[in-house]
Amino acid sequence: MLKPQTANPPKKEIFVPGDKSISHRSVLFSSLAKGSSEILGFLEGEDPLCTMSCFQALGVGFEKKGPGNYFVTSPGKFGLRVPEKILDFGNAGTGIRLSAGLLAGLPQMEAILTGDVSLCKRPMARILDPLNAMGADVKSVENNGRAPLQIKGKQLSNYQYESPIASAQIKSALVFAALSSGIQIEYAEKELSRDHTENMIRFLGGNIEYKTPLHFILKPPFSFEGTKFVIPGDLSSASFFIVFALCAKGEPVLIKNVGLNPSRIGIIQVLRSMNGKIEILSPRQECGEDIGDLLVYPSKLKRTTITEDLIPSIIDEIPILTIAGLFSEGGFKISKAEELRAKESDRIQSMVSNLERLGVSVNESQDGYEFGELSEIKSCAIETFMDHRIAMSFAILSKLTNVNLSFDDTSWVDTSFPGFFDILKSF
């Protein structure tokens, strides 16, 4: 198996940026709530900032008070105005999908939502079909099931939906549509997807009735008031340095103030099953979210079996888990993860092609890939496929091994983790 070549001990303590998923949602919820709100710990990456800019175009005021600190003034959902221009969400898949749901349930609304070249390749039919079944009028402008999306807001009807896939974006798009239209929604899924939206609704005093952990009913009325949103550090961002600390030689690394939502901690479960030593310190709660500090020790990793039920909670972390697999006794396998093909890039193809450039023998399937234990990799050019997680994962590998990897473009990293390379250079 690969052996790290890092000579200097890691820095003892680091912080990662605010949670991207919760940052997006803080914009939407503070826009729904009439009056004033405050957001602390907002991720000032391109994706959340694009969502914020779109809601500014809808008439919501965001005044920056300091790093990650914003004062929000909203006219409330009925005061949101028709934008004068097309709403550009950049590369923010979460932003465009959740916002499409919110705007679809506002009878006064007409808008066109778009994004960059990468975003306009991502599938949108998964939200369009159920939204339109609720009575919405949301269309793909090119009629190809992708952005740009044209929305004509409508008063929607009570709705029941069982999602064929575990997806927080589908779930949240429908929930935001229900919130904006003031209707009841009953939602079920086969595996637990991220529940940040539900947590924030409960934090704001909303009424969610759970029939099972995978089946809930959200009931009106919804009369949210402005409040303070405190956003923890992003576990997905922390995962890069968790893997670095596990695989590097040196002292333990303490990663402070990380969100530990139970629907997100699959990455910790998997790495622990790979013999990784990770401790959770100072557990606490903010805005309905579990938070803690992570103390990560250098560990001798081994191959593990990743079960299908864990896939929804690790879907964004699979690229960096794959890097951990390169350092594992016995290699690595991921399966039942076809959803990877619908991310910022086709992440199965992106990872396999780059692993092959490194000299790794990889068996690719429709829903994953597998490779055995290896002892070396070779220097090569990494293609990032306009995907921030691909870029960051192989940057971690390059730092761990001191193997020179060149990159076609790493600017995509700023969509989710500004300052990533500064932290990496500090080790």
CSV table of C-alpha atoms in Angstrom, one decimal:
chain,number,residue,atom,x,y,z
A,1,MET,CA,0.0,0.0,0.0
A,2,LEU,CA,1.1,3.6,-0.5
A,3,LYS,CA,3.2,5.2,2.2
A,4,PRO,CA,3.0,8.9,2.9
A,5,GLN,CA,6.1,10.9,2.5
A,6,THR,CA,5.1,14.0,4.5
A,7,ALA,CA,8.1,15.0,6.6
A,8,ASN,CA,6.8,17.8,8.7
A,9,PRO,CA,4.2,17.1,11.5
A,10,PRO,CA,0.8,18.5,10.7
A,11,LYS,CA,-0.4,21.7,12.2
A,12,LYS,CA,-2.2,20.9,15.4
A,13,GLU,CA,-5.5,22.9,15.0
A,14,ILE,CA,-7.4,24.0,11.9
A,15,PHE,CA,-10.9,25.5,11.1
A,16,VAL,CA,-12.8,24.7,7.9
A,17,PRO,CA,-15.4,27.1,6.2
A,18,GLY,CA,-19.1,27.0,7.0
A,19,ASP,CA,-21.3,24.2,5.9
A,20,LYS,CA,-22.2,24.7,2.3
A,21,SER,CA,-25.6,23.0,2.5
A,22,ILE,CA,-26.7,25.0,5.5
A,23,SER,CA,-25.3,28.2,4.1
A,24,HIS,CA,-27.6,27.8,1.0
A,25,ARG,CA,-30.6,27.1,3.3
A,26,SER,CA,-29.8,30.1,5.6
A,27,VAL,CA,-30.3,32.3,2.5
A,28,LEU,CA,-33.7,30.7,1.6
A,29,PHE,CA,-35.1,30.6,5.1
A,30,SER,CA,-34.0,34.1,6.0
A,31,SER,CA,-35.7,35.2,2.7
A,32,LEU,CA,-38.9,33.4,3.6
A,33,ALA,CA,-39.0,35.0,7.1
A,34,LYS,CA,-40.3,38.6,7.0
A,35,GLY,CA,-38.1,41.0,8.9
A,36,SER,CA,-34.5,40.9,10.0
A,37,SER,CA,-32.2,37.9,10.4
A,38,GLU,CA,-28.5,37.4,11.1
A,39,ILE,CA,-26.3,34.7,9.6
A,40,LEU,CA,-23.0,33.7,11.3
A,41,GLY,CA,-20.4,31.4,9.8
A,42,PHE,CA,-21.7,31.7,6.2
A,43,LEU,CA,-19.6,30.0,3.6
A,44,GLU,CA,-18.3,32.7,1.4
A,45,GLY,CA,-17.6,30.4,-1.5
A,46,GLU,CA,-18.9,31.0,-5.0
A,47,ASP,CA,-21.9,28.6,-4.7
A,48,PRO,CA,-23.6,30.1,-1.7
A,49,LEU,CA,-22.7,33.6,-2.8
A,50,CYS,CA,-24.4,33.0,-6.1
A,51,THR,CA,-27.6,31.9,-4.2
A,52,MET,CA,-27.4,35.0,-2.1
A,53,SER,CA,-27.0,37.2,-5.2
A,54,CYS,CA,-30.1,35.6,-6.7
A,55,PHE,CA,-32.2,36.4,-3.7
A,56,GLN,CA,-30.9,39.9,-3.7
A,57,ALA,CA,-32.3,40.2,-7.2
A,58,LEU,CA,-35.6,39.0,-5.7
A,59,GLY,CA,-35.7,41.9,-3.2
A,60,VAL,CA,-33.9,40.6,-0.1
A,61,GLY,CA,-31.2,42.7,1.5
A,62,PHE,CA,-27.9,41.1,2.6
A,63,GLU,CA,-25.5,43.5,4.4
A,64,LYS,CA,-22.0,42.1,5.2
A,65,LYS,CA,-21.0,42.8,8.8
A,66,GLY,CA,-17.8,40.8,8.9
A,67,PRO,CA,-16.3,37.5,7.5
A,68,GLY,CA,-19.2,35.1,7.1
A,69,ASN,CA,-21.5,37.5,9.0
A,70,TYR,CA,-24.5,39.0,7.2
A,71,PHE,CA,-27.5,41.0,8.3
A,72,VAL,CA,-30.6,40.1,6.3
A,73,THR,CA,-33.7,42.2,5.7
A,74,SER,CA,-36.5,40.4,3.9
A,75,PRO,CA,-40.0,41.5,2.8
A,76,GLY,CA,-41.2,37.9,3.4
A,77,LYS,CA,-42.3,35.4,0.8
A,78,PHE,CA,-45.2,37.5,-0.5
A,79,GLY,CA,-43.0,40.5,-0.9
A,80,LEU,CA,-40.4,38.7,-3.1
A,81,ARG,CA,-40.4,40.5,-6.5
A,82,VAL,CA,-40.1,39.3,-10.0
A,83,PRO,CA,-36.4,39.6,-10.9
A,84,GLU,CA,-35.4,42.0,-13.7
A,85,LYS,CA,-32.7,39.6,-15.0
A,86,ILE,CA,-32.1,35.9,-15.3
A,87,LEU,CA,-31.1,34.3,-12.0
A,88,ASP,CA,-27.5,32.9,-12.4
A,89,PHE,CA,-26.7,30.2,-9.8
A,90,GLY,CA,-23.2,29.6,-11.1
A,91,ASN,CA,-22.2,26.1,-10.2
A,92,ALA,CA,-24.6,25.8,-7.3
A,93,GLY,CA,-26.8,22.7,-7.9
A,94,THR,CA,-28.2,23.0,-4.4
A,95,GLY,CA,-29.0,26.6,-4.9
A,96,ILE,CA,-30.8,26.2,-8.2
A,97,ARG,CA,-32.8,23.1,-7.2
A,98,LEU,CA,-34.0,24.4,-3.8
A,99,SER,CA,-34.7,27.9,-5.1
A,100,ALA,CA,-36.8,26.4,-8.0
A,101,GLY,CA,-39.0,24.8,-5.4
A,102,LEU,CA,-39.4,27.9,-3.3
A,103,LEU,CA,-40.2,30.1,-6.3
A,104,ALA,CA,-42.6,27.6,-7.9
A,105,GLY,CA,-45.0,28.0,-5.0
A,106,LEU,CA,-45.3,31.8,-5.2
A,107,PRO,CA,-48.2,32.9,-7.4
A,108,GLN,CA,-46.7,36.3,-8.0
A,109,MET,CA,-43.4,34.9,-9.3
A,110,GLU,CA,-41.9,34.6,-12.8
A,111,ALA,CA,-38.3,33.8,-13.2
A,112,ILE,CA,-35.6,32.0,-15.3
A,113,LEU,CA,-33.0,30.2,-13.4
A,114,THR,CA,-29.7,29.2,-15.0
A,115,GLY,CA,-26.0,28.5,-14.2
A,116,ASP,CA,-22.6,27.8,-15.6
A,117,VAL,CA,-21.8,25.2,-18.3
A,118,SER,CA,-21.3,22.5,-15.7
A,119,LEU,CA,-24.5,23.2,-13.9
A,120,CYS,CA,-26.5,23.2,-17.1
A,121,LYS,CA,-25.4,19.6,-17.8
A,122,ARG,CA,-26.9,18.4,-14.5
A,123,PRO,CA,-30.3,16.6,-14.4
A,124,MET,CA,-33.3,18.6,-13.3
A,125,ALA,CA,-36.1,16.3,-14.2
A,126,ARG,CA,-35.9,14.7,-10.8
A,127,ILE,CA,-37.3,18.0,-9.3
A,128,LEU,CA,-39.3,19.1,-12.3
A,129,ASP,CA,-41.6,16.1,-12.4
A,130,PRO,CA,-42.7,16.1,-8.7
A,131,LEU,CA,-43.0,19.9,-8.6
A,132,ASN,CA,-45.2,19.9,-11.6
A,133,ALA,CA,-47.3,17.1,-10.1
A,134,MET,CA,-47.9,19.5,-7.2
A,135,GLY,CA,-49.4,22.0,-9.6
A,136,ALA,CA,-46.3,24.0,-10.4
A,137,ASP,CA,-45.3,25.4,-13.8
A,138,VAL,CA,-41.6,24.7,-14.1
A,139,LYS,CA,-40.0,23.9,-17.4
A,140,SER,CA,-36.6,23.2,-18.9
A,141,VAL,CA,-36.2,26.0,-21.4
A,142,GLU,CA,-34.4,23.7,-23.9
A,143,ASN,CA,-36.8,20.9,-23.1
A,144,ASN,CA,-33.9,18.6,-22.2
A,145,GLY,CA,-34.5,18.2,-18.5
A,146,ARG,CA,-31.7,20.6,-17.6
A,147,ALA,CA,-31.2,24.3,-16.8
A,148,PRO,CA,-32.1,27.0,-17.7
A,149,LEU,CA,-35.4,26.6,-15.9
A,150,GLN,CA,-38.5,28.7,-16.6
A,151,ILE,CA,-40.8,29.2,-13.6
A,152,LYS,CA,-44.3,30.7,-13.5
A,153,GLY,CA,-45.3,30.6,-9.8
A,154,LYS,CA,-48.6,28.9,-8.9
A,155,GLN,CA,-50.7,28.2,-5.8
A,156,LEU,CA,-49.8,24.5,-5.2
A,157,SER,CA,-51.9,21.7,-3.8
A,158,ASN,CA,-51.3,19.3,-0.9
A,159,TYR,CA,-48.9,16.6,-2.1
A,160,GLN,CA,-47.7,13.1,-1.2
A,161,TYR,CA,-44.4,11.8,-2.6
A,162,GLU,CA,-42.2,8.8,-2.2
A,163,SER,CA,-38.8,9.5,-3.7
A,164,PRO,CA,-37.2,6.7,-5.8
A,165,ILE,CA,-33.8,7.9,-4.6
A,166,ALA,CA,-32.4,9.3,-1.4
A,167,SER,CA,-31.8,13.0,-2.3
A,168,ALA,CA,-31.8,16.0,0.0
A,169,GLN,CA,-32.1,18.3,-3.0
A,170,ILE,CA,-35.3,16.6,-4.2
A,171,LYS,CA,-36.7,16.5,-0.7
A,172,SER,CA,-35.8,20.1,0.0
A,173,ALA,CA,-37.1,21.4,-3.3
A,174,LEU,CA,-40.5,20.0,-2.6
A,175,VAL,CA,-40.5,21.1,1.0
A,176,PHE,CA,-39.6,24.7,0.0
A,177,ALA,CA,-42.4,24.6,-2.5
A,178,ALA,CA,-44.8,23.6,0.2
A,179,LEU,CA,-43.5,26.3,2.5
A,180,SER,CA,-43.9,29.1,-0.1
A,181,SER,CA,-47.4,27.9,-1.1
A,182,GLY,CA,-48.5,27.2,2.5
A,183,ILE,CA,-49.6,23.6,1.8
A,184,GLN,CA,-49.1,20.2,3.4
A,185,ILE,CA,-46.5,17.8,2.1
A,186,GLU,CA,-46.0,14.1,3.0
A,187,TYR,CA,-42.6,12.8,2.0
A,188,ALA,CA,-41.0,9.4,2.2
A,189,GLU,CA,-37.6,8.1,1.0
A,190,LYS,CA,-35.9,4.7,1.0
A,191,GLU,CA,-32.7,5.8,2.8
A,192,LEU,CA,-32.1,8.8,5.0
A,193,SER,CA,-30.8,11.8,3.1
A,194,ARG,CA,-29.5,15.0,4.6
A,195,ASP,CA,-32.1,16.6,6.9
A,196,HIS,CA,-30.7,20.1,7.2
A,197,THR,CA,-34.0,21.5,5.8
A,198,GLU,CA,-36.1,19.7,8.3
A,199,ASN,CA,-33.8,20.7,11.2
A,200,MET,CA,-34.1,24.3,10.3
A,201,ILE,CA,-37.9,24.1,10.0
A,202,ARG,CA,-38.0,22.7,13.5
A,203,PHE,CA,-35.6,25.3,14.8
A,204,LEU,CA,-37.9,28.0,13.3
A,205,GLY,CA,-41.0,26.4,15.0
A,206,GLY,CA,-42.4,24.5,12.1
A,207,ASN,CA,-44.7,21.4,12.5
A,208,ILE,CA,-43.1,18.2,11.2
A,209,GLU,CA,-44.8,14.9,12.1
A,210,TYR,CA,-42.6,11.8,11.7
A,211,LYS,CA,-44.3,8.5,10.9
A,212,THR,CA,-40.9,6.8,10.6
A,213,PRO,CA,-37.4,8.3,10.4
A,214,LEU,CA,-37.8,8.1,6.6
A,215,HIS,CA,-41.4,9.4,6.4
A,216,PHE,CA,-42.8,12.7,7.5
A,217,ILE,CA,-45.7,15.1,7.1
A,218,LEU,CA,-45.0,18.9,7.1
A,219,LYS,CA,-48.1,20.8,8.0
A,220,PRO,CA,-49.0,24.5,7.7
A,221,PRO,CA,-49.3,27.2,8.9
A,222,PHE,CA,-45.8,28.5,8.3
A,223,SER,CA,-45.1,31.9,10.0
A,224,PHE,CA,-41.4,32.0,10.3
A,225,GLU,CA,-39.8,35.1,12.0
A,226,GLY,CA,-36.3,36.5,11.5
A,227,THR,CA,-33.7,35.0,13.7
A,228,LYS,CA,-30.0,34.2,14.1
A,229,PHE,CA,-28.6,31.4,12.0
A,230,VAL,CA,-25.3,29.9,13.2
A,231,ILE,CA,-23.6,27.7,10.6
A,232,PRO,CA,-21.1,25.1,11.7
A,233,GLY,CA,-18.0,24.1,9.8
A,234,ASP,CA,-18.6,21.9,6.8
A,235,LEU,CA,-17.9,18.2,7.4
A,236,SER,CA,-17.5,17.6,3.7
A,237,SER,CA,-14.7,20.2,3.7
A,238,ALA,CA,-13.3,18.7,6.9
A,239,SER,CA,-13.2,15.3,5.2
A,240,PHE,CA,-10.2,16.3,3.1
A,241,PHE,CA,-8.1,17.1,6.2
A,242,ILE,CA,-9.5,14.1,8.1
A,243,VAL,CA,-8.1,11.8,5.4
A,244,PHE,CA,-4.9,13.8,5.3
A,245,ALA,CA,-4.4,13.5,9.1
A,246,LEU,CA,-5.2,9.8,9.1
A,247,CYS,CA,-2.7,9.1,6.3
A,248,ALA,CA,0.1,11.5,7.2
A,249,LYS,CA,3.0,11.0,9.5
A,250,GLY,CA,3.1,13.4,12.5
A,251,GLU,CA,0.9,14.6,15.3
A,252,PRO,CA,-2.9,14.4,15.6
A,253,VAL,CA,-4.9,17.2,14.0
A,254,LEU,CA,-7.7,19.0,15.7
A,255,ILE,CA,-10.5,20.2,13.4
A,256,LYS,CA,-12.6,22.7,15.3
A,257,ASN,CA,-16.4,23.4,15.2
A,258,VAL,CA,-17.5,20.8,12.6
A,259,GLY,CA,-21.2,20.0,11.8
A,260,LEU,CA,-22.0,16.4,12.8
A,261,ASN,CA,-25.5,16.0,11.5
A,262,PRO,CA,-26.4,12.2,11.9
A,263,SER,CA,-27.3,12.1,8.2
A,264,ARG,CA,-23.8,13.4,7.3
A,265,ILE,CA,-21.4,11.4,9.5
A,266,GLY,CA,-21.1,8.4,7.2
A,267,ILE,CA,-17.6,9.6,6.3
A,268,ILE,CA,-16.6,9.2,10.0
A,269,GLN,CA,-18.2,5.7,10.2
A,270,VAL,CA,-16.5,4.5,7.1
A,271,LEU,CA,-13.1,5.8,8.1
A,272,ARG,CA,-13.4,4.3,11.5
A,273,SER,CA,-14.3,1.0,9.9
A,274,MET,CA,-11.1,1.4,7.9
A,275,ASN,CA,-9.2,1.5,11.3
A,276,GLY,CA,-9.0,5.3,11.3
A,277,LYS,CA,-8.8,6.8,14.8
A,278,ILE,CA,-11.2,9.8,15.0
A,279,GLU,CA,-12.5,11.3,18.3
A,280,ILE,CA,-15.4,13.6,18.7
A,281,LEU,CA,-14.8,16.3,21.4
A,282,SER,CA,-17.0,19.0,22.9
A,283,PRO,CA,-20.4,17.8,21.4
A,284,ARG,CA,-23.0,20.6,21.3
A,285,GLN,CA,-25.9,22.0,19.2
A,286,GLU,CA,-26.7,25.1,17.3
A,287,CYS,CA,-29.8,25.8,15.2
A,288,GLY,CA,-30.9,22.2,15.5
A,289,GLU,CA,-27.5,20.9,14.2
A,290,ASP,CA,-25.0,18.7,16.1
A,291,ILE,CA,-21.5,20.2,16.3
A,292,GLY,CA,-18.2,19.0,17.7
A,293,ASP,CA,-14.4,19.1,17.3
A,294,LEU,CA,-12.6,16.3,15.6
A,295,LEU,CA,-9.3,14.9,16.9
A,296,VAL,CA,-7.7,12.8,14.1
A,297,TYR,CA,-4.7,10.5,14.6
A,298,PRO,CA,-2.4,9.0,12.0
A,299,SER,CA,-3.7,5.5,11.4
A,300,LYS,CA,-2.9,2.4,9.4
A,301,LEU,CA,-5.9,2.0,7.2
A,302,LYS,CA,-7.4,-1.2,5.8
A,303,ARG,CA,-10.0,-2.1,3.3
A,304,THR,CA,-13.6,-2.1,4.4
A,305,THR,CA,-17.0,-2.9,3.0
A,306,ILE,CA,-19.1,0.2,2.4
A,307,THR,CA,-22.8,-0.8,2.7
A,308,GLU,CA,-25.5,0.6,0.5
A,309,ASP,CA,-27.3,2.3,3.4
A,310,LEU,CA,-24.3,4.6,3.9
A,311,ILE,CA,-24.1,5.8,0.4
A,312,PRO,CA,-26.5,8.8,0.7
A,313,SER,CA,-24.5,10.1,3.7
A,314,ILE,CA,-21.1,9.9,2.0
A,315,ILE,CA,-22.0,10.7,-1.6
A,316,ASP,CA,-20.0,13.9,-1.7
A,317,GLU,CA,-17.0,12.4,0.2
A,318,ILE,CA,-16.5,9.4,-2.0
A,319,PRO,CA,-13.6,11.1,-4.0
A,320,ILE,CA,-11.6,11.8,-0.9
A,321,LEU,CA,-12.5,8.3,0.6
A,322,THR,CA,-11.0,6.9,-2.6
A,323,ILE,CA,-7.7,8.7,-1.8
A,324,ALA,CA,-7.9,7.0,1.7
A,325,GLY,CA,-8.3,3.8,-0.2
A,326,LEU,CA,-5.0,4.3,-2.0
A,327,PHE,CA,-3.3,4.1,1.5
A,328,SER,CA,-5.3,1.1,2.7
A,329,GLU,CA,-4.3,-2.4,3.1
A,330,GLY,CA,-6.3,-4.4,0.6
A,331,GLY,CA,-7.4,-1.5,-1.6
A,332,PHE,CA,-10.8,0.0,-2.0
A,333,LYS,CA,-14.3,-0.6,-3.4
A,334,ILE,CA,-17.3,1.5,-3.9
A,335,SER,CA,-20.6,0.3,-5.3
A,336,LYS,CA,-24.3,1.2,-5.4
A,337,ALA,CA,-23.2,4.8,-6.0
A,338,GLU,CA,-24.6,5.6,-9.4
A,339,GLU,CA,-25.7,9.0,-8.1
A,340,LEU,CA,-22.0,10.0,-8.5
A,341,ARG,CA,-22.6,10.2,-12.2
A,342,ALA,CA,-25.0,13.2,-11.7
A,343,LYS,CA,-22.7,15.4,-9.7
A,344,GLU,CA,-20.6,18.4,-10.8
A,345,SER,CA,-18.9,15.9,-13.1
A,346,ASP,CA,-19.5,12.2,-13.7
A,347,ARG,CA,-17.4,11.4,-10.6
A,348,ILE,CA,-17.1,7.7,-11.3
A,349,GLN,CA,-15.6,8.5,-14.7
A,350,SER,CA,-13.6,11.4,-13.3
A,351,MET,CA,-12.0,9.3,-10.5
A,352,VAL,CA,-11.4,6.2,-12.7
A,353,SER,CA,-9.7,8.2,-15.5
A,354,ASN,CA,-7.4,10.0,-13.1
A,355,LEU,CA,-6.6,6.9,-11.1
A,356,GLU,CA,-5.6,5.2,-14.3
A,357,ARG,CA,-3.3,8.1,-15.1
A,358,LEU,CA,-1.6,7.5,-11.8
A,359,GLY,CA,-1.0,3.9,-12.9
A,360,VAL,CA,-3.7,2.3,-10.7
A,361,SER,CA,-5.5,-0.7,-12.2
A,362,VAL,CA,-9.2,0.1,-11.7
A,363,ASN,CA,-12.3,-2.0,-12.4
A,364,GLU,CA,-15.2,0.4,-13.3
A,365,SER,CA,-18.9,-0.5,-13.1
A,366,GLN,CA,-22.0,1.5,-13.7
A,367,ASP,CA,-22.4,2.2,-10.0
A,368,GLY,CA,-18.8,2.4,-8.8
A,369,TYR,CA,-15.2,1.1,-9.1
A,370,GLU,CA,-12.6,-1.1,-7.3
A,371,PHE,CA,-8.9,-1.3,-7.1
A,372,GLY,CA,-6.5,-3.5,-5.1
A,373,GLU,CA,-3.6,-2.6,-2.7
A,374,LEU,CA,-0.8,-0.7,-4.4
A,375,SER,CA,2.7,0.5,-3.4
A,376,GLU,CA,3.3,3.4,-5.7
A,377,ILE,CA,1.8,5.9,-8.1
A,378,LYS,CA,3.4,7.9,-10.9
A,379,SER,CA,3.5,11.6,-11.6
A,380,CYS,CA,0.8,12.7,-14.1
A,381,ALA,CA,-1.5,15.5,-15.2
A,382,ILE,CA,-4.8,15.5,-13.3
A,383,GLU,CA,-8.0,16.5,-15.1
A,384,THR,CA,-10.4,18.1,-12.7
A,385,PHE,CA,-13.5,18.0,-15.0
A,386,MET,CA,-14.6,21.4,-13.6
A,387,ASP,CA,-15.2,19.6,-10.3
A,388,HIS,CA,-14.0,21.1,-6.9
A,389,ARG,CA,-14.0,17.7,-5.1
A,390,ILE,CA,-11.9,16.0,-7.8
A,391,ALA,CA,-9.3,18.9,-7.6
A,392,MET,CA,-9.1,18.8,-3.8
A,393,SER,CA,-8.9,15.0,-3.5
A,394,PHE,CA,-5.9,14.7,-5.8
A,395,ALA,CA,-4.2,17.8,-4.2
A,396,ILE,CA,-4.4,15.9,-0.9
A,397,LEU,CA,-2.8,12.9,-2.6
A,398,SER,CA,0.0,14.9,-4.0
A,399,LYS,CA,0.8,16.5,-0.6
A,400,LEU,CA,0.7,13.1,1.1
A,401,THR,CA,3.0,11.4,-1.3
A,402,ASN,CA,5.2,14.2,-2.6
A,403,VAL,CA,4.4,12.9,-6.1
A,404,ASN,CA,4.2,15.8,-8.5
A,405,LEU,CA,0.7,16.1,-9.9
A,406,SER,CA,-0.2,18.9,-12.2
A,407,PHE,CA,-3.8,20.2,-12.5
A,408,ASP,CA,-5.6,21.7,-15.5
A,409,ASP,CA,-7.6,24.1,-13.4
A,410,THR,CA,-8.1,24.4,-9.6
A,411,SER,CA,-10.3,27.5,-9.6
A,412,TRP,CA,-13.3,25.3,-9.0
A,413,VAL,CA,-12.2,24.8,-5.4
A,414,ASP,CA,-13.4,28.3,-4.6
A,415,THR,CA,-17.1,27.2,-5.2
A,416,SER,CA,-17.0,25.4,-1.9
A,417,PHE,CA,-13.7,25.8,0.0
A,418,PRO,CA,-12.0,29.2,-0.3
A,419,GLY,CA,-8.7,29.0,1.5
A,420,PHE,CA,-8.2,25.2,0.9
A,421,PHE,CA,-4.8,25.5,-0.6
A,422,ASP,CA,-3.6,27.9,2.1
A,423,ILE,CA,-4.5,25.3,4.8
A,424,LEU,CA,-2.8,22.5,2.7
A,425,LYS,CA,0.4,24.5,2.4
A,426,SER,CA,0.5,25.0,6.2
A,427,PHE,CA,1.2,21.3,6.7
